[in-house]
Amino acid sequence: MLSFITLAVAFATIISTTTAHYTFPNLLYKGVQYPDYTYIRRTWNYQNYYPLFDITSPVLQCFTSGSFPNPGTLTVSAGDTVGFTVSGRIVHEGPLLFYMAKAGFRQTAASISGAGNVWVKINETKPVVTDVPTRLELYQWPHYNASEVHIQIPPCLPTGDYLLRVEHIALHIAFEEGQHEFFGACAQLKVVNGGNGVMTPLTSFPGAYSSDEPGLLVDIHRNWTLPEEYQVPGPEVWRCGV
Ligand SMILES: [Cu+2]
């Protein structure tokens, strides 16, 4: 009986990791979890959780369809940490990235689309090299199976309105070109107590990625001898004081 239950659980796990996907519906700040899409733009896949494959689509900006009004904007301090819940958990292997885009003169976080050369990458994760004798899928990627993800707003970020874009790129079938799966969302933030950082380099969506780059066309299951050399897609991470 015990073995039957164990088998059933194992089977259910396999089903969920092969069919389930994920979204980022709730913003987390100072111990509060805000209701779905209160400060996060409602994504195109908020019901079906589908992955986005097309890296030439403007949907890549904020994963929105344009069918819903923009949400509210949350005030946060530079240097604080904010988070996103993961509905469905991150059930694929791949890097987690964060970008920010500043609203320009007479713009607000709610008024900007995320189009144009406006995005700076503020964080990325690489696979972790470890000697633990576990299947690669279960330990190599820091956010595998995460139910929330967190990011520090750069302390030197200038005061102003921003989009904060979370992105997870699933690579489990990326050994075939174009089979990278993109998941993500944008939060609207008003950043106060900011600094004098100069955000660089700026990039655009679409435009930041190409289907044949080594971070998006990669077999993470075979010939994976040097995961620490994995090249996360997109520009260099901008860091305060650099
Ligand atoms: Cu998938």
CSV table of C-alpha atoms and ligand atoms in Angstrom, one decimal:
chain,number,residue,atom,x,y,z
A,1,MET,CA,0.0,0.0,0.0
A,2,LEU,CA,2.8,2.3,0.9
A,3,SER,CA,4.5,1.6,-2.4
A,4,PHE,CA,1.3,2.3,-4.2
A,5,ILE,CA,1.0,5.7,-2.6
A,6,THR,CA,4.6,6.5,-3.3
A,7,LEU,CA,4.1,5.5,-6.9
A,8,ALA,CA,0.9,7.6,-7.1
A,9,VAL,CA,2.7,10.6,-5.7
A,10,ALA,CA,5.7,10.2,-8.0
A,11,PHE,CA,3.3,9.9,-11.0
A,12,ALA,CA,1.4,13.0,-10.0
A,13,THR,CA,4.7,14.9,-9.7
A,14,ILE,CA,5.7,13.8,-13.2
A,15,ILE,CA,2.3,14.9,-14.6
A,16,SER,CA,2.5,18.3,-12.9
A,17,THR,CA,6.0,19.0,-14.1
A,18,THR,CA,5.2,18.1,-17.7
A,19,THR,CA,1.9,19.9,-18.1
A,20,ALA,CA,1.8,22.6,-15.5
A,21,HIS,CA,3.1,26.1,-16.0
A,22,TYR,CA,3.2,29.3,-13.9
A,23,THR,CA,2.3,32.9,-13.5
A,24,PHE,CA,3.4,35.7,-11.1
A,25,PRO,CA,0.1,37.2,-9.9
A,26,ASN,CA,0.9,38.8,-6.5
A,27,LEU,CA,3.3,41.4,-5.4
A,28,LEU,CA,5.0,41.0,-2.0
A,29,TYR,CA,6.3,43.9,0.0
A,30,LYS,CA,7.1,44.3,3.7
A,31,GLY,CA,5.3,41.2,4.7
A,32,VAL,CA,2.1,41.9,2.7
A,33,GLN,CA,0.9,39.8,-0.2
A,34,TYR,CA,-1.3,42.0,-2.4
A,35,PRO,CA,-4.3,40.5,-4.2
A,36,ASP,CA,-3.9,39.1,-7.7
A,37,TYR,CA,-2.9,41.8,-10.2
A,38,THR,CA,-3.3,44.7,-7.8
A,39,TYR,CA,0.1,46.1,-8.7
A,40,ILE,CA,1.0,43.6,-11.4
A,41,ARG,CA,-0.3,43.9,-15.0
A,42,ARG,CA,-2.7,41.1,-15.7
A,43,THR,CA,-0.8,38.8,-18.1
A,44,TRP,CA,-2.0,37.3,-21.4
A,45,ASN,CA,-1.9,33.9,-19.8
A,46,TYR,CA,-3.4,34.6,-16.5
A,47,GLN,CA,-6.0,31.8,-16.9
A,48,ASN,CA,-4.2,29.2,-19.0
A,49,TYR,CA,-0.6,29.8,-17.8
A,50,TYR,CA,0.7,29.2,-21.4
A,51,PRO,CA,4.3,29.8,-22.1
A,52,LEU,CA,5.4,32.5,-24.6
A,53,PHE,CA,7.7,31.1,-27.3
A,54,ASP,CA,7.9,34.0,-29.7
A,55,ILE,CA,10.8,36.3,-28.7
A,56,THR,CA,9.9,38.7,-31.5
A,57,SER,CA,6.6,39.5,-30.0
A,58,PRO,CA,5.9,42.8,-28.1
A,59,VAL,CA,4.1,40.6,-25.6
A,60,LEU,CA,7.5,39.9,-24.3
A,61,GLN,CA,7.6,43.4,-22.8
A,62,CYS,CA,5.2,42.7,-20.0
A,63,PHE,CA,3.5,39.5,-21.0
A,64,THR,CA,0.2,41.4,-21.4
A,65,SER,CA,-2.5,41.2,-24.1
A,66,GLY,CA,-3.6,44.8,-23.9
A,67,SER,CA,-7.1,43.6,-22.9
A,68,PHE,CA,-7.1,44.8,-19.3
A,69,PRO,CA,-6.6,48.2,-17.7
A,70,ASN,CA,-3.3,48.8,-16.0
A,71,PRO,CA,-3.2,48.2,-12.2
A,72,GLY,CA,-2.2,50.5,-9.4
A,73,THR,CA,1.3,51.6,-8.6
A,74,LEU,CA,2.9,50.7,-5.3
A,75,THR,CA,5.4,53.0,-3.6
A,76,VAL,CA,8.6,51.4,-2.4
A,77,SER,CA,12.0,52.6,-1.3
A,78,ALA,CA,15.2,52.1,-3.3
A,79,GLY,CA,17.2,49.3,-1.6
A,80,ASP,CA,14.0,47.5,-0.4
A,81,THR,CA,13.2,44.0,-1.4
A,82,VAL,CA,10.0,43.2,-3.3
A,83,GLY,CA,8.7,39.8,-4.4
A,84,PHE,CA,6.3,38.0,-6.7
A,85,THR,CA,4.3,34.9,-5.8
A,86,VAL,CA,4.6,32.1,-8.3
A,87,SER,CA,1.2,30.5,-9.1
A,88,GLY,CA,1.9,26.9,-10.0
A,89,ARG,CA,5.6,27.1,-8.9
A,90,ILE,CA,8.5,27.3,-11.2
A,91,VAL,CA,8.3,23.7,-12.6
A,92,HIS,CA,10.8,24.1,-15.4
A,93,GLU,CA,14.6,24.5,-15.4
A,94,GLY,CA,16.1,27.8,-16.4
A,95,PRO,CA,17.3,31.2,-15.3
A,96,LEU,CA,15.4,33.9,-13.5
A,97,LEU,CA,15.9,37.5,-14.6
A,98,PHE,CA,14.7,40.9,-13.4
A,99,TYR,CA,14.6,44.1,-15.5
A,100,MET,CA,13.5,47.6,-14.7
A,101,ALA,CA,12.3,50.4,-17.0
A,102,LYS,CA,12.0,54.0,-15.9
A,103,ALA,CA,9.1,56.2,-16.9
A,104,GLY,CA,10.2,59.3,-18.7
A,105,PHE,CA,9.3,63.0,-18.3
A,106,ARG,CA,5.5,63.4,-17.8
A,107,GLN,CA,5.1,59.6,-17.9
A,108,THR,CA,4.1,57.2,-15.1
A,109,ALA,CA,4.5,53.5,-14.3
A,110,ALA,CA,0.9,53.1,-15.5
A,111,SER,CA,1.4,55.1,-18.8
A,112,ILE,CA,4.5,53.4,-20.2
A,113,SER,CA,4.2,50.3,-22.3
A,114,GLY,CA,7.7,48.9,-22.0
A,115,ALA,CA,8.3,49.4,-25.7
A,116,GLY,CA,11.6,50.9,-26.8
A,117,ASN,CA,15.2,50.8,-25.5
A,118,VAL,CA,14.2,51.3,-21.9
A,119,TRP,CA,15.1,48.2,-20.0
A,120,VAL,CA,18.1,47.5,-17.7
A,121,LYS,CA,18.7,44.1,-16.3
A,122,ILE,CA,19.1,44.2,-12.5
A,123,ASN,CA,19.6,40.5,-11.8
A,124,GLU,CA,20.0,37.1,-13.3
A,125,THR,CA,20.6,33.6,-11.9
A,126,LYS,CA,22.9,31.0,-13.3
A,127,PRO,CA,22.8,27.2,-12.6
A,128,VAL,CA,24.5,26.2,-9.4
A,129,VAL,CA,27.4,23.7,-9.5
A,130,THR,CA,27.1,21.1,-6.8
A,131,ASP,CA,28.3,17.7,-6.1
A,132,VAL,CA,24.9,16.5,-4.8
A,133,PRO,CA,24.1,13.3,-6.7
A,134,THR,CA,20.6,14.3,-7.7
A,135,ARG,CA,19.0,14.6,-11.1
A,136,LEU,CA,20.1,17.9,-12.7
A,137,GLU,CA,16.5,19.1,-12.9
A,138,LEU,CA,16.1,19.0,-9.2
A,139,TYR,CA,19.1,21.0,-7.9
A,140,GLN,CA,21.0,22.9,-10.5
A,141,TRP,CA,18.7,26.0,-11.0
A,142,PRO,CA,18.3,28.1,-7.9
A,143,HIS,CA,14.6,28.9,-8.4
A,144,TYR,CA,13.5,25.5,-9.5
A,145,ASN,CA,10.2,24.7,-7.7
A,146,ALA,CA,10.1,28.2,-6.1
A,147,SER,CA,6.7,29.5,-4.9
A,148,GLU,CA,7.9,33.1,-4.6
A,149,VAL,CA,10.8,35.0,-5.9
A,150,HIS,CA,12.4,38.2,-4.5
A,151,ILE,CA,14.5,41.1,-5.8
A,152,GLN,CA,16.2,44.0,-4.2
A,153,ILE,CA,15.4,47.4,-5.8
A,154,PRO,CA,18.9,48.8,-6.5
A,155,PRO,CA,19.8,51.2,-3.7
A,156,CYS,CA,21.2,53.7,-6.3
A,157,LEU,CA,18.2,53.6,-8.5
A,158,PRO,CA,16.9,57.2,-9.2
A,159,THR,CA,13.6,58.2,-7.6
A,160,GLY,CA,10.8,57.8,-10.1
A,161,ASP,CA,8.2,55.6,-11.6
A,162,TYR,CA,9.2,52.2,-13.0
A,163,LEU,CA,8.1,48.9,-14.4
A,164,LEU,CA,9.7,45.9,-12.7
A,165,ARG,CA,9.8,42.9,-15.0
A,166,VAL,CA,10.3,39.4,-13.7
A,167,GLU,CA,11.1,36.7,-16.2
A,168,HIS,CA,11.7,33.0,-16.0
A,169,ILE,CA,13.0,31.2,-19.1
A,170,ALA,CA,12.3,27.5,-19.3
A,171,LEU,CA,15.0,25.5,-21.1
A,172,HIS,CA,14.0,21.9,-20.6
A,173,ILE,CA,13.3,21.5,-24.3
A,174,ALA,CA,15.5,24.3,-25.6
A,175,PHE,CA,17.8,21.8,-27.4
A,176,GLU,CA,15.5,22.5,-30.3
A,177,GLU,CA,15.7,26.1,-31.6
A,178,GLY,CA,12.7,28.1,-30.6
A,179,GLN,CA,11.6,25.8,-27.8
A,180,HIS,CA,12.5,28.2,-25.1
A,181,GLU,CA,9.4,29.1,-22.9
A,182,PHE,CA,9.1,32.5,-21.4
A,183,PHE,CA,7.1,33.4,-18.3
A,184,GLY,CA,6.9,36.7,-16.6
A,185,ALA,CA,5.0,39.8,-15.5
A,186,CYS,CA,5.5,43.5,-14.8
A,187,ALA,CA,4.8,45.3,-11.5
A,188,GLN,CA,4.2,49.1,-11.4
A,189,LEU,CA,6.4,50.8,-8.8
A,190,LYS,CA,7.0,54.3,-7.6
A,191,VAL,CA,10.5,54.3,-6.2
A,192,VAL,CA,11.3,56.8,-3.5
A,193,ASN,CA,14.5,57.5,-1.5
A,194,GLY,CA,16.5,56.8,-4.7
A,195,GLY,CA,20.1,57.5,-5.6
A,196,ASN,CA,22.2,58.7,-8.5
A,197,GLY,CA,22.7,55.5,-10.4
A,198,VAL,CA,23.0,55.7,-14.2
A,199,MET,CA,21.1,52.7,-15.7
A,200,THR,CA,23.1,51.0,-18.4
A,201,PRO,CA,23.1,49.2,-20.7
A,202,LEU,CA,19.5,49.7,-22.0
A,203,THR,CA,17.8,47.0,-24.0
A,204,SER,CA,14.4,46.4,-25.7
A,205,PHE,CA,11.7,43.8,-25.9
A,206,PRO,CA,11.6,42.4,-28.4
A,207,GLY,CA,15.3,42.7,-29.4
A,208,ALA,CA,17.2,41.6,-26.3
A,209,TYR,CA,17.2,37.9,-27.3
A,210,SER,CA,17.8,35.8,-30.4
A,211,SER,CA,16.7,32.2,-30.8
A,212,ASP,CA,20.1,30.8,-31.7
A,213,GLU,CA,22.1,32.4,-28.8
A,214,PRO,CA,23.9,29.9,-26.5
A,215,GLY,CA,21.6,30.7,-23.6
A,216,LEU,CA,18.5,29.9,-25.5
A,217,LEU,CA,19.6,27.1,-27.8
A,218,VAL,CA,21.1,24.7,-25.3
A,219,ASP,CA,20.7,21.1,-24.2
A,220,ILE,CA,20.7,21.3,-20.4
A,221,HIS,CA,20.3,17.5,-20.1
A,222,ARG,CA,23.2,16.3,-22.1
A,223,ASN,CA,26.7,17.6,-22.7
A,224,TRP,CA,26.2,19.8,-19.7
A,225,THR,CA,29.7,19.8,-18.5
A,226,LEU,CA,30.2,23.4,-17.4
A,227,PRO,CA,26.9,24.8,-16.2
A,228,GLU,CA,28.8,27.7,-14.5
A,229,GLU,CA,29.6,28.9,-18.0
A,230,TYR,CA,26.0,29.1,-19.0
A,231,GLN,CA,25.4,32.5,-20.7
A,232,VAL,CA,22.2,34.0,-19.4
A,233,PRO,CA,20.4,35.8,-22.3
A,234,GLY,CA,20.3,39.5,-22.5
A,235,PRO,CA,22.7,42.3,-21.6
A,236,GLU,CA,25.0,42.5,-18.6
A,237,VAL,CA,23.5,43.1,-15.2
A,238,TRP,CA,23.6,46.7,-14.1
A,239,ARG,CA,25.0,47.0,-10.6
A,240,CYS,CA,25.2,50.1,-8.4
A,241,GLY,CA,28.7,51.4,-7.9
A,242,VAL,CA,30.1,49.8,-11.1
B,1,CU,CU,6.6,24.1,-20.3
